[in-house]
CSV table of C-alpha atoms in Angstrom, one decimal:
chain,number,residue,atom,x,y,z
D,1,MET,CA,62.3,11.7,27.3
D,2,ALA,CA,61.4,10.3,30.7
D,3,ARG,CA,58.5,11.9,32.4
D,4,LYS,CA,59.1,13.6,35.8
D,5,PRO,CA,57.6,11.4,38.5
D,6,VAL,CA,54.1,12.8,39.0
D,7,HIS,CA,54.3,12.7,42.8
D,8,LEU,CA,56.9,15.4,42.5
D,9,THR,CA,54.6,17.6,40.6
D,10,ALA,CA,51.3,16.8,42.4
D,11,ASP,CA,51.1,20.4,43.7
D,12,ALA,CA,51.9,22.1,40.5
D,13,LYS,CA,49.4,24.6,39.2
D,14,ARG,CA,49.9,23.5,35.6
D,15,PRO,CA,51.2,20.4,33.8
D,16,GLU,CA,55.0,20.1,33.4
D,17,GLY,CA,57.5,18.5,31.1
D,18,ARG,CA,56.6,17.2,27.7
D,19,GLN,CA,52.9,18.3,27.9
D,20,VAL,CA,54.0,22.0,28.5
D,21,ILE,CA,56.5,21.7,25.7
D,22,TRP,CA,54.0,20.2,23.3
D,23,GLU,CA,51.4,22.9,24.1
D,24,ALA,CA,54.0,25.6,23.3
D,25,ILE,CA,55.0,23.9,20.1
D,26,ARG,CA,51.4,23.9,19.0
D,27,ARG,CA,51.0,27.6,19.7
D,28,LEU,CA,54.2,28.6,18.0
D,29,ARG,CA,54.2,26.2,15.1
D,30,THR,CA,57.7,27.4,14.0
D,31,PHE,CA,60.3,27.8,16.7
D,32,ASN,CA,63.7,27.1,18.1
D,33,VAL,CA,64.8,25.7,21.5
D,34,GLY,CA,65.3,29.2,22.8
D,35,ASP,CA,61.7,30.1,22.0
D,36,LEU,CA,60.5,27.1,23.9
D,37,GLU,CA,62.7,28.0,26.9
D,38,ILE,CA,61.0,31.4,27.0
D,39,ALA,CA,57.5,29.9,26.6
D,40,THR,CA,57.8,27.1,29.1
D,41,TYR,CA,60.5,28.1,31.7
D,42,LEU,CA,61.9,24.6,31.4
D,43,LYS,CA,65.6,23.7,31.2
D,44,GLU,CA,67.2,23.6,27.8
D,45,ALA,CA,68.3,19.9,28.2
D,46,THR,CA,64.7,18.9,28.9
D,47,ILE,CA,63.3,20.7,25.9
D,48,ARG,CA,66.1,19.6,23.5
D,49,SER,CA,65.6,15.9,24.5
D,50,TYR,CA,61.9,16.0,23.7
D,51,VAL,CA,62.3,18.1,20.5
D,52,GLU,CA,64.8,15.5,19.2
D,53,ALA,CA,62.4,12.7,20.0
D,54,LEU,CA,59.6,14.5,18.2
D,55,ALA,CA,61.9,15.1,15.2
D,56,LYS,CA,62.9,11.4,15.0
D,57,GLY,CA,59.2,10.5,15.3
D,58,GLY,CA,58.3,12.6,12.3
D,59,TYR,CA,56.4,15.4,14.2
D,60,LEU,CA,58.9,18.2,13.4
D,61,GLN,CA,60.7,19.3,10.3
D,62,ARG,CA,64.1,20.9,10.6
D,63,ALA,CA,65.1,24.1,8.8
D,64,GLN,CA,67.9,26.6,9.2
D,65,GLY,CA,66.9,29.6,11.3
D,66,GLN,CA,68.3,33.2,11.3
D,67,PRO,CA,71.5,33.6,13.3
D,68,ARG,CA,71.4,35.6,16.5
D,69,ARG,CA,73.8,38.5,16.7
D,70,GLU,CA,75.5,37.1,19.8
D,71,ALA,CA,75.6,33.5,18.6
D,72,ARG,CA,78.5,32.0,16.6
D,73,PHE,CA,76.1,29.5,15.0
D,74,PRO,CA,72.5,30.1,14.1
D,75,PRO,CA,69.9,28.1,16.1
D,76,VAL,CA,68.0,25.3,14.5
D,77,THR,CA,64.5,26.3,13.6
D,78,TRP,CA,61.8,23.6,13.7
D,79,THR,CA,58.3,23.5,12.2
D,80,LEU,CA,55.5,21.4,13.5
D,81,ILE,CA,54.3,19.2,10.6
D,82,ARG,CA,52.3,16.5,12.4
D,83,ASP,CA,49.8,17.9,14.9
D,84,VAL,CA,48.0,15.0,16.6
D,85,GLY,CA,46.0,17.1,19.1
D,86,VAL,CA,46.2,18.3,22.6
D,87,GLU,CA,47.8,15.2,24.1
D,88,ALA,CA,51.6,15.3,24.0
D,89,PRO,CA,53.0,12.3,22.0
D,90,ARG,CA,54.6,9.8,24.4
D,91,LEU,CA,57.9,8.9,22.8
D,92,THR,CA,61.2,7.2,23.6
D,93,LYS,CA,64.4,9.0,22.9
D,94,GLN,CA,64.5,7.2,19.5
D,95,GLY,CA,61.1,8.7,18.6
D,96,LYS,CA,59.2,5.5,19.0
D,97,PRO,CA,55.8,5.3,20.8
D,98,CYS,CA,56.3,4.7,24.5
D,99,THR,CA,54.1,1.9,25.7
D,100,ALA,CA,54.8,2.4,29.5
D,101,GLY,CA,51.4,2.6,31.2
D,102,LEU,CA,49.5,1.6,28.1
D,103,GLY,CA,48.1,-1.5,29.7
D,104,ARG,CA,46.6,0.5,32.5
D,105,GLU,CA,45.0,3.0,30.1
D,106,GLN,CA,43.4,0.0,28.3
D,107,MET,CA,42.2,-1.5,31.6
D,108,TRP,CA,40.7,1.9,32.7
D,109,ARG,CA,38.7,2.2,29.5
D,110,THR,CA,37.6,-1.4,29.6
D,111,MET,CA,36.4,-1.2,33.2
D,112,ARG,CA,33.9,1.4,32.2
D,113,ILE,CA,32.6,-0.6,29.3
D,114,ILE,CA,32.3,-4.2,30.5
D,115,GLY,CA,30.6,-3.7,33.8
D,116,GLU,CA,31.4,-6.6,36.3
D,117,PHE,CA,34.8,-8.3,35.9
D,118,ASP,CA,37.5,-10.3,37.6
D,119,LEU,CA,41.2,-10.2,36.8
D,120,HIS,CA,40.9,-12.8,34.1
D,121,SER,CA,38.1,-11.1,32.1
D,122,LEU,CA,39.7,-7.7,32.5
D,123,ALA,CA,43.0,-8.9,31.2
D,124,VAL,CA,41.4,-10.6,28.2
D,125,GLN,CA,39.0,-7.7,27.4
D,126,ALA,CA,41.7,-5.0,27.8
D,127,SER,CA,44.4,-6.8,25.7
D,128,THR,CA,45.1,-5.8,22.2
D,129,GLU,CA,47.3,-7.5,19.6
D,130,ALA,CA,49.9,-4.8,20.0
D,131,HIS,CA,49.8,-4.6,23.8
D,132,PRO,CA,48.5,-7.7,25.7
D,133,VAL,CA,47.6,-7.3,29.4
D,134,SER,CA,48.8,-10.0,31.7
D,135,HIS,CA,46.8,-11.5,34.5
D,136,ARG,CA,49.4,-10.3,37.0
D,137,GLU,CA,49.1,-6.7,35.7
D,138,ALA,CA,45.3,-6.8,35.9
D,139,GLU,CA,45.4,-8.2,39.5
D,140,TYR,CA,47.8,-5.4,40.5
D,141,TYR,CA,45.8,-2.6,39.0
D,142,ILE,CA,42.5,-3.9,40.4
D,143,ARG,CA,44.0,-4.1,43.9
D,144,TYR,CA,45.0,-0.5,43.9
D,145,MET,CA,41.9,0.8,42.1
D,146,HIS,CA,39.9,-0.9,44.8
D,147,ARG,CA,42.0,0.5,47.6
D,148,ALA,CA,41.6,4.0,46.1
D,149,GLY,CA,37.9,3.6,46.1
D,150,TYR,CA,37.3,3.4,42.3
D,151,LEU,CA,35.9,-0.1,42.4
D,152,HIS,CA,33.1,-1.9,44.2
D,153,GLN,CA,33.8,-5.5,45.2
D,154,VAL,CA,30.8,-7.4,43.9
D,155,ALA,CA,32.0,-10.8,45.2
D,156,LYS,CA,35.0,-11.8,47.3
D,157,GLY,CA,37.4,-14.3,45.9
D,158,GLY,CA,38.4,-17.7,47.3
D,159,PRO,CA,40.7,-20.6,46.6
D,160,GLY,CA,41.0,-20.7,42.8
D,161,ARG,CA,38.3,-18.1,42.4
D,162,PRO,CA,39.2,-14.4,41.9
D,163,GLY,CA,37.1,-11.6,43.3
D,164,ARG,CA,34.7,-9.7,41.1
D,165,TYR,CA,34.5,-6.0,40.8
D,166,ARG,CA,32.6,-3.1,39.1
D,167,LEU,CA,33.7,0.4,38.5
D,168,ILE,CA,31.7,2.9,40.6
D,169,PRO,CA,30.1,5.2,38.0
D,170,SER,CA,30.7,8.4,40.2
D,171,ARG,CA,34.4,7.5,40.4
D,172,TYR,CA,35.0,7.7,36.7
D,173,THR,CA,36.9,11.0,36.7
D,174,GLY,CA,37.8,11.2,33.1
D,175,PRO,CA,39.8,9.5,30.3
D,176,GLY,CA,43.2,9.5,32.0
D,177,ALA,CA,43.9,6.3,33.7
D,178,PRO,CA,44.8,6.7,37.5
D,179,GLN,CA,48.4,5.8,37.9
D,180,VAL,CA,50.0,3.6,40.6
D,181,GLN,CA,53.3,5.3,41.3
D,182,ARG,CA,56.6,3.7,42.4
D,183,ILE,CA,55.9,4.8,46.0
D,184,ARG,CA,52.6,2.9,45.8
D,185,GLN,CA,50.3,5.9,45.9
D,186,VAL,CA,47.6,6.5,43.4
D,187,TRP,CA,47.6,9.7,41.2
D,188,ASP,CA,44.5,10.7,39.3
D,189,PRO,CA,45.6,12.8,36.2
D,190,ASN,CA,42.0,13.9,35.6
D,191,ARG,CA,41.8,15.6,39.0
D,192,GLU,CA,45.6,16.3,39.1
D,193,GLU,CA,45.9,15.1,42.6
D,194,VAL,CA,47.0,12.1,44.7
D,195,VAL,CA,43.8,10.3,45.7
D,196,TRP,CA,45.2,7.5,47.8
D,197,ARG,CA,48.4,6.9,49.9
D,198,PRO,CA,49.5,3.7,51.7
D,199,GLU,CA,48.9,5.4,55.0
D,200,ASP,CA,45.2,5.9,54.1
D,201,GLY,CA,44.6,2.1,54.3
D,202,GLY,CA,41.7,0.9,52.3
D,203,HIS,CA,40.1,-2.4,51.2
D,204,GLU,CA,42.1,-5.5,50.7
């Protein structure tokens, strides 16, 4: 299930989409889609899509529920059999782990650990065998993290020499990696707000 673009929910008072569904599933443990509609106020199609992905991924087990009086067919009852904690599993429609944004999560964690870095060292240190980070991806993320005020530029770059940066300790806002959205603004999931927009300017 695709996530709703976060810039559309920046003013929401609580998380939306799959996170809300997952929280309701963890509370209910055994449920049907109707139960989740009541618990989340989300559309049936949105709920059903994520429930099906969770089932394919092995998080839910299907059982036959009790029929409703007004229903011709009984609703499907699901039971949570794989609780992986508070963070909603990020899955494709086929129930496979979704890797979108994973490289930036790896870079965000790495920035805090390695101290001073350039795009080459960040790409190498943040890469894993399962999900390597390209130099291009590292350069792009560094650029926007610097513009948004998360990074201090230790040394400017030059011909054949990339700039060097360091994460500002006070700007580490939590484990969630700040996201560069399609409209090129930066959303911080830890603060649940947009922290930089193109009109704000910033360092180059």
